[in-house]
Short mmCIF file of C-alpha atoms in Angstrom, two decimals:
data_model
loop_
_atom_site.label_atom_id
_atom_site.label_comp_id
_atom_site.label_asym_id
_atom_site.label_seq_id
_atom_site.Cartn_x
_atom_site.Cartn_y
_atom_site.Cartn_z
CA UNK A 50 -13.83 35.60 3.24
CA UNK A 51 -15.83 32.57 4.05
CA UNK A 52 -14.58 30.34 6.92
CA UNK A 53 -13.95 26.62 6.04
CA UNK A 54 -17.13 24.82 4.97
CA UNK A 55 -18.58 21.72 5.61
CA UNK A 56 -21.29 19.90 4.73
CA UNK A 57 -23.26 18.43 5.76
CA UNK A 58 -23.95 19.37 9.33
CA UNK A 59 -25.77 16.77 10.29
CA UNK A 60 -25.92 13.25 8.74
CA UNK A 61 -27.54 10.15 10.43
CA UNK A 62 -27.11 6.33 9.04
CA UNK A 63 -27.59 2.82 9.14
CA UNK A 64 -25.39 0.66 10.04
CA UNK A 65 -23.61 -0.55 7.03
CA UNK A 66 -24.47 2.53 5.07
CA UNK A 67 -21.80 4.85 3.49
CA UNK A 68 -21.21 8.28 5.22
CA UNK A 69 -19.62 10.97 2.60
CA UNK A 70 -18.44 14.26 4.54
CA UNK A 71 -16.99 17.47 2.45
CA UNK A 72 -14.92 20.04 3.13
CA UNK A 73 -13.97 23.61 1.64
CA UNK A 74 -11.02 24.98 3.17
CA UNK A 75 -10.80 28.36 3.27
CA UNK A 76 -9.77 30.33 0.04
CA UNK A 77 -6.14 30.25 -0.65
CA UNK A 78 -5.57 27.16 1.62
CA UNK A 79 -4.15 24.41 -0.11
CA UNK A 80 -3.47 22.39 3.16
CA UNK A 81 -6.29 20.31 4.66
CA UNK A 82 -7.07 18.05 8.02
CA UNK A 83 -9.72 15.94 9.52
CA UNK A 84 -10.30 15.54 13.02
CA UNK A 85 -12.46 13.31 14.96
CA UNK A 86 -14.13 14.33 17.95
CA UNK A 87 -15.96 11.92 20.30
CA UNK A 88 -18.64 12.87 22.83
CA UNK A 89 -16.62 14.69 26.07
CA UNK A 90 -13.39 14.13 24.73
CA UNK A 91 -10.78 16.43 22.59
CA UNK A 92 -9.91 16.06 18.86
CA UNK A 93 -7.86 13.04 17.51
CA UNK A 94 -6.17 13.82 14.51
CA UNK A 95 -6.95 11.87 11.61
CA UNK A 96 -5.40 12.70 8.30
CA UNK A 97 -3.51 15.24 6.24
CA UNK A 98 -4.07 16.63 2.52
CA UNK A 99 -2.91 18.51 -0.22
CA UNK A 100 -4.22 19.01 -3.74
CA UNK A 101 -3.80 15.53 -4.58
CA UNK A 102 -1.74 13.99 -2.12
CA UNK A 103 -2.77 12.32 0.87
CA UNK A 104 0.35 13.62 3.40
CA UNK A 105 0.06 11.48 6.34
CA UNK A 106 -3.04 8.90 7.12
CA UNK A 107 -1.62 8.01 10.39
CA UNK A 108 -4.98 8.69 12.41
CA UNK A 109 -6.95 6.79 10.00
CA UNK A 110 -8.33 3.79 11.07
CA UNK A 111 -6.97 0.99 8.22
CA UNK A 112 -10.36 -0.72 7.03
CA UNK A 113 -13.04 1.16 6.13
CA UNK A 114 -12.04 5.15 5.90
CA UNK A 115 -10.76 7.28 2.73
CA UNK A 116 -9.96 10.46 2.46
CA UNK A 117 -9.16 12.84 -0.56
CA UNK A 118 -8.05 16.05 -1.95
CA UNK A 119 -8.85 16.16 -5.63
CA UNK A 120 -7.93 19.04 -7.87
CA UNK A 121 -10.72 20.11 -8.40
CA UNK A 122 -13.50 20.18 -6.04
CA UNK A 123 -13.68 19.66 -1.95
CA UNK A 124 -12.03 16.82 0.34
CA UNK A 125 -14.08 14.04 0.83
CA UNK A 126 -13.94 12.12 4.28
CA UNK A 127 -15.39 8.88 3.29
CA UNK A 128 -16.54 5.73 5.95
CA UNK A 129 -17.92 2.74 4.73
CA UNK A 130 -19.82 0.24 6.22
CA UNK A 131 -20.82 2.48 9.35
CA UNK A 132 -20.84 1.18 12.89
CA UNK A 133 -22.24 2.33 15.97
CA UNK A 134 -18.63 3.73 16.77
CA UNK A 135 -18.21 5.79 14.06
CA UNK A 136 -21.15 7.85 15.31
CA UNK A 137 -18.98 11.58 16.51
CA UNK A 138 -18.28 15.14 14.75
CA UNK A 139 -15.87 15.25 12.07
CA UNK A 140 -13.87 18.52 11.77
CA UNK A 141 -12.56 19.78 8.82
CA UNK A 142 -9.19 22.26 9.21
CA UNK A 143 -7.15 24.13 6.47
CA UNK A 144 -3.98 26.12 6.41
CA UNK A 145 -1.92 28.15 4.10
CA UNK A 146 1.72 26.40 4.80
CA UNK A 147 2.34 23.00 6.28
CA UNK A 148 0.00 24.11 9.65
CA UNK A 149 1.16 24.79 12.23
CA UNK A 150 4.93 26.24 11.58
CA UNK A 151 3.52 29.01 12.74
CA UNK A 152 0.32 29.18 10.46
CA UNK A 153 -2.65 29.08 12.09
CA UNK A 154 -4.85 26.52 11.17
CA UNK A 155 -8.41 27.35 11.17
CA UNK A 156 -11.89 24.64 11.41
CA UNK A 157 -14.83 24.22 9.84
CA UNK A 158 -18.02 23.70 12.18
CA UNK A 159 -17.85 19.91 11.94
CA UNK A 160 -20.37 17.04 10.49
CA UNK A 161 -22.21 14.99 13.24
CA UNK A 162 -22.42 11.74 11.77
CA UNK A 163 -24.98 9.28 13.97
CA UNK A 164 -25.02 5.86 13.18
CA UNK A 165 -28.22 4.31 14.51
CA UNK B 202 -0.40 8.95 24.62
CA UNK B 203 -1.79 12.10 24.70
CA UNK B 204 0.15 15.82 24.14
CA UNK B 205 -2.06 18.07 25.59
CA UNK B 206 -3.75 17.93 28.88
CA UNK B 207 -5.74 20.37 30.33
CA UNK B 208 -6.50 21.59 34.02
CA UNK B 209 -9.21 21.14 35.27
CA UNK B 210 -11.72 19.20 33.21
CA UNK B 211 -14.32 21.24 34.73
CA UNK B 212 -14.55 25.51 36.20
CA UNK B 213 -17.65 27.35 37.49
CA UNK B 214 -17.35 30.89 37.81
CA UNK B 215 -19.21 33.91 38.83
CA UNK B 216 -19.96 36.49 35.90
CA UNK B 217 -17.15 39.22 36.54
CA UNK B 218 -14.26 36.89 37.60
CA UNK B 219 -11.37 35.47 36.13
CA UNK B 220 -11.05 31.97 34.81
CA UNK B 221 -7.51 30.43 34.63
CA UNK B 222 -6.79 26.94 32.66
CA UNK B 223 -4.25 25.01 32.23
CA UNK B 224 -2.13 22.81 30.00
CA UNK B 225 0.76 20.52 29.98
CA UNK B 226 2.47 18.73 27.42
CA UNK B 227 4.85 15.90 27.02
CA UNK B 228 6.82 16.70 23.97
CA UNK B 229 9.21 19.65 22.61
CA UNK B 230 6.85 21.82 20.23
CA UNK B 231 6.88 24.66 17.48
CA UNK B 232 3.50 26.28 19.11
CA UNK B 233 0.69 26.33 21.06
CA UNK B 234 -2.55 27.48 20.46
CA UNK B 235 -6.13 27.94 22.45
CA UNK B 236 -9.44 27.37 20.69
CA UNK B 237 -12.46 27.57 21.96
CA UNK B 238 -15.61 25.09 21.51
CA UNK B 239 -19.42 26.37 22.08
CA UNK B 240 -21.45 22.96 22.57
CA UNK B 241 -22.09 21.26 19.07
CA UNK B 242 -20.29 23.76 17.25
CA UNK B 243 -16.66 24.33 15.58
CA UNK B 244 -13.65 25.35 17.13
CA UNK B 245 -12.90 29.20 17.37
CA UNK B 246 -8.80 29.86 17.24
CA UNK B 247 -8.34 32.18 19.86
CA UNK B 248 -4.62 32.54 20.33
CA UNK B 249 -1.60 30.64 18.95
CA UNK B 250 2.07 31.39 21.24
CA UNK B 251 5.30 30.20 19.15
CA UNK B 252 7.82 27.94 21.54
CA UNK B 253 10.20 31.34 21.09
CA UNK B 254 7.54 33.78 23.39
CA UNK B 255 6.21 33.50 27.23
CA UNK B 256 3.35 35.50 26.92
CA UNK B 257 0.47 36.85 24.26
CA UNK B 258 -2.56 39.19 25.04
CA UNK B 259 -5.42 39.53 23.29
CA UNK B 260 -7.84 40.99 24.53
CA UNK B 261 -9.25 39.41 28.14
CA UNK B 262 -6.84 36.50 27.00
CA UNK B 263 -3.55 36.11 28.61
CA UNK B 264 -1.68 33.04 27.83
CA UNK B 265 2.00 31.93 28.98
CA UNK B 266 3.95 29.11 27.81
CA UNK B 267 6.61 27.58 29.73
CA UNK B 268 8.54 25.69 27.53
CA UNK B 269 10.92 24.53 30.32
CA UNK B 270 7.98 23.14 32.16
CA UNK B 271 6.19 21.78 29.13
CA UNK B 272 2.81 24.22 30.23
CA UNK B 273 0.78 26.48 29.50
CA UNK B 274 -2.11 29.24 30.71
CA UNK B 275 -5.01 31.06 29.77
CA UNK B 276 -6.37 33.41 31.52
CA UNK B 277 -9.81 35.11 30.79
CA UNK B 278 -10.36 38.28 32.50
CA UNK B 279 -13.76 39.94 33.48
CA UNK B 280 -15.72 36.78 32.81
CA UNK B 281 -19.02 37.01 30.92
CA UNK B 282 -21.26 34.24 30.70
CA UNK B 283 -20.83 34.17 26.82
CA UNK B 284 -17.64 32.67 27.64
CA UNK B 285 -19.67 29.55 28.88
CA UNK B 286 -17.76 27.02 26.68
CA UNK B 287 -15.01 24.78 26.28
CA UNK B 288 -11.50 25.32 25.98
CA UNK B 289 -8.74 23.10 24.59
CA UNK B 290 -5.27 23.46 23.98
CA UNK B 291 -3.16 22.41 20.52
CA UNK B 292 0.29 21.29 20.66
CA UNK B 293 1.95 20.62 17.40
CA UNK B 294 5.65 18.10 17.76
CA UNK B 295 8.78 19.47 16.14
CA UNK B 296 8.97 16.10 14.42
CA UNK B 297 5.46 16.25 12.59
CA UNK B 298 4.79 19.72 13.03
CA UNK B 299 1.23 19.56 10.63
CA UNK B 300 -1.00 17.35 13.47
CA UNK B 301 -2.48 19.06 15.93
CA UNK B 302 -2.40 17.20 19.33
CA UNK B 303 -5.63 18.28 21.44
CA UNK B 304 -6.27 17.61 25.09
CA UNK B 305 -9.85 16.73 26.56
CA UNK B 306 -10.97 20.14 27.20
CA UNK B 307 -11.69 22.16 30.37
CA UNK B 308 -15.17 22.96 30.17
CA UNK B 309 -15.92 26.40 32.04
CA UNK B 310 -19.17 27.65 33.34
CA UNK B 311 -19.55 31.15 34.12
CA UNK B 312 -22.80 31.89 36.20
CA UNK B 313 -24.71 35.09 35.42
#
């Protein structure tokens, strides 16, 4: 049973460019969360999917970052327009139920994204 | 403001001893749960304690909760130095029990 996927690992981009991270959650997981991790520090949550439906974008900053869950296909963490600050590793999560009501919710190994 | 703190940021060890962290938290929560993070890699899950229990095992993991003291422990037994890594703690809040509140880590060394 393959562990949540992401891809890619390791992504490095202009400033101004567009950075496109995806994300498989684990099979039979319907539920899925990005984190953002900057150098030294713990993970800030960012935003919470299902199928279709964008849960809560609370952690999201307001200009520049998307997120989806189609149907079909993987979540997309989306940033465009890339600064300097957006450079950190992006972690991908999934969950059965509503995580974590007692379901444990499980991550992907991350996307570095550098912005140089 | 932050859920989830750990203590202390920072543990060296000798191989073959224990290694205790731990965590406090401001808010009233559903669970708690350990992960560990090798550097540049994912998080591992290594333990998850509902609000209901004071203490899990697994393995050379021991961790408490104190719910009427908001904290936590985990305790690694027997050290190796493949436990060189670091460790955070995951609160969830009763009011938005999805999102995962993380503190900044205690990073343990354990010296061969």
């Amino acid at each position: 049973n393959a562990g949540v996927m992401q891809n890619p690992r390791h992504l490095v981009r202009r400033r101004g460019q567009e950075a496109r991270l995806r994300c498989s959650p684990m099979k039979g997981h319907s539920h899925v969360y990005w984190y953002r991790q900057l150098p030294e520090e713990g993970l800030k949550f960012m935003v919470y999917l299902q199928k279709e439906n964008i849960i809560d974008e609370s952690g999201m900053p307001k200009e520049r970052f998307s997120a989806e869950f189609p149907k079909e296909g993987p979540s997309i963490l989306r940033i465009q327009q890339v600064v300097r600050g957006d450079s950190a590793a992006y972690f991908c999560a999934s969950s059965t139920g509503q995580g974590a009501r007692g379901n444990t919710i499980y991550f992907g190994e991350g996307s570095w994204l550098t912005v140089v | 403001s932050q859920q989830g703190e750990e203590d202390p940021q920072a543990l060296s060890i000798q191989e073959g001893e224990n290694a205790t962290m731990n965590c406090s938290y401001k808010t009233s929560i559903n669970n708690l749960q350990w992960y560990r993070q090798n550097s540049g890699r994912g998080l591992v899950h290594l333990i998850l304690i509902r609000s209901n229990e004071r203490e899990k095992h697994s393995g050379r993991l021991r961790v408490t909760l104190d719910t009427s003291k908001k904290s936590s422990s985990l305790l690694i037994t027997a050290s190796r130095a493949a436990d060189t890594a670091s460790y955070f703690c995951a609160t969830d809040r009763m009011d938005s029990s999805y999102k995962l509140i993380f503190g900044s880590g205690t990073r343990l060394l354990v010296r061969p």
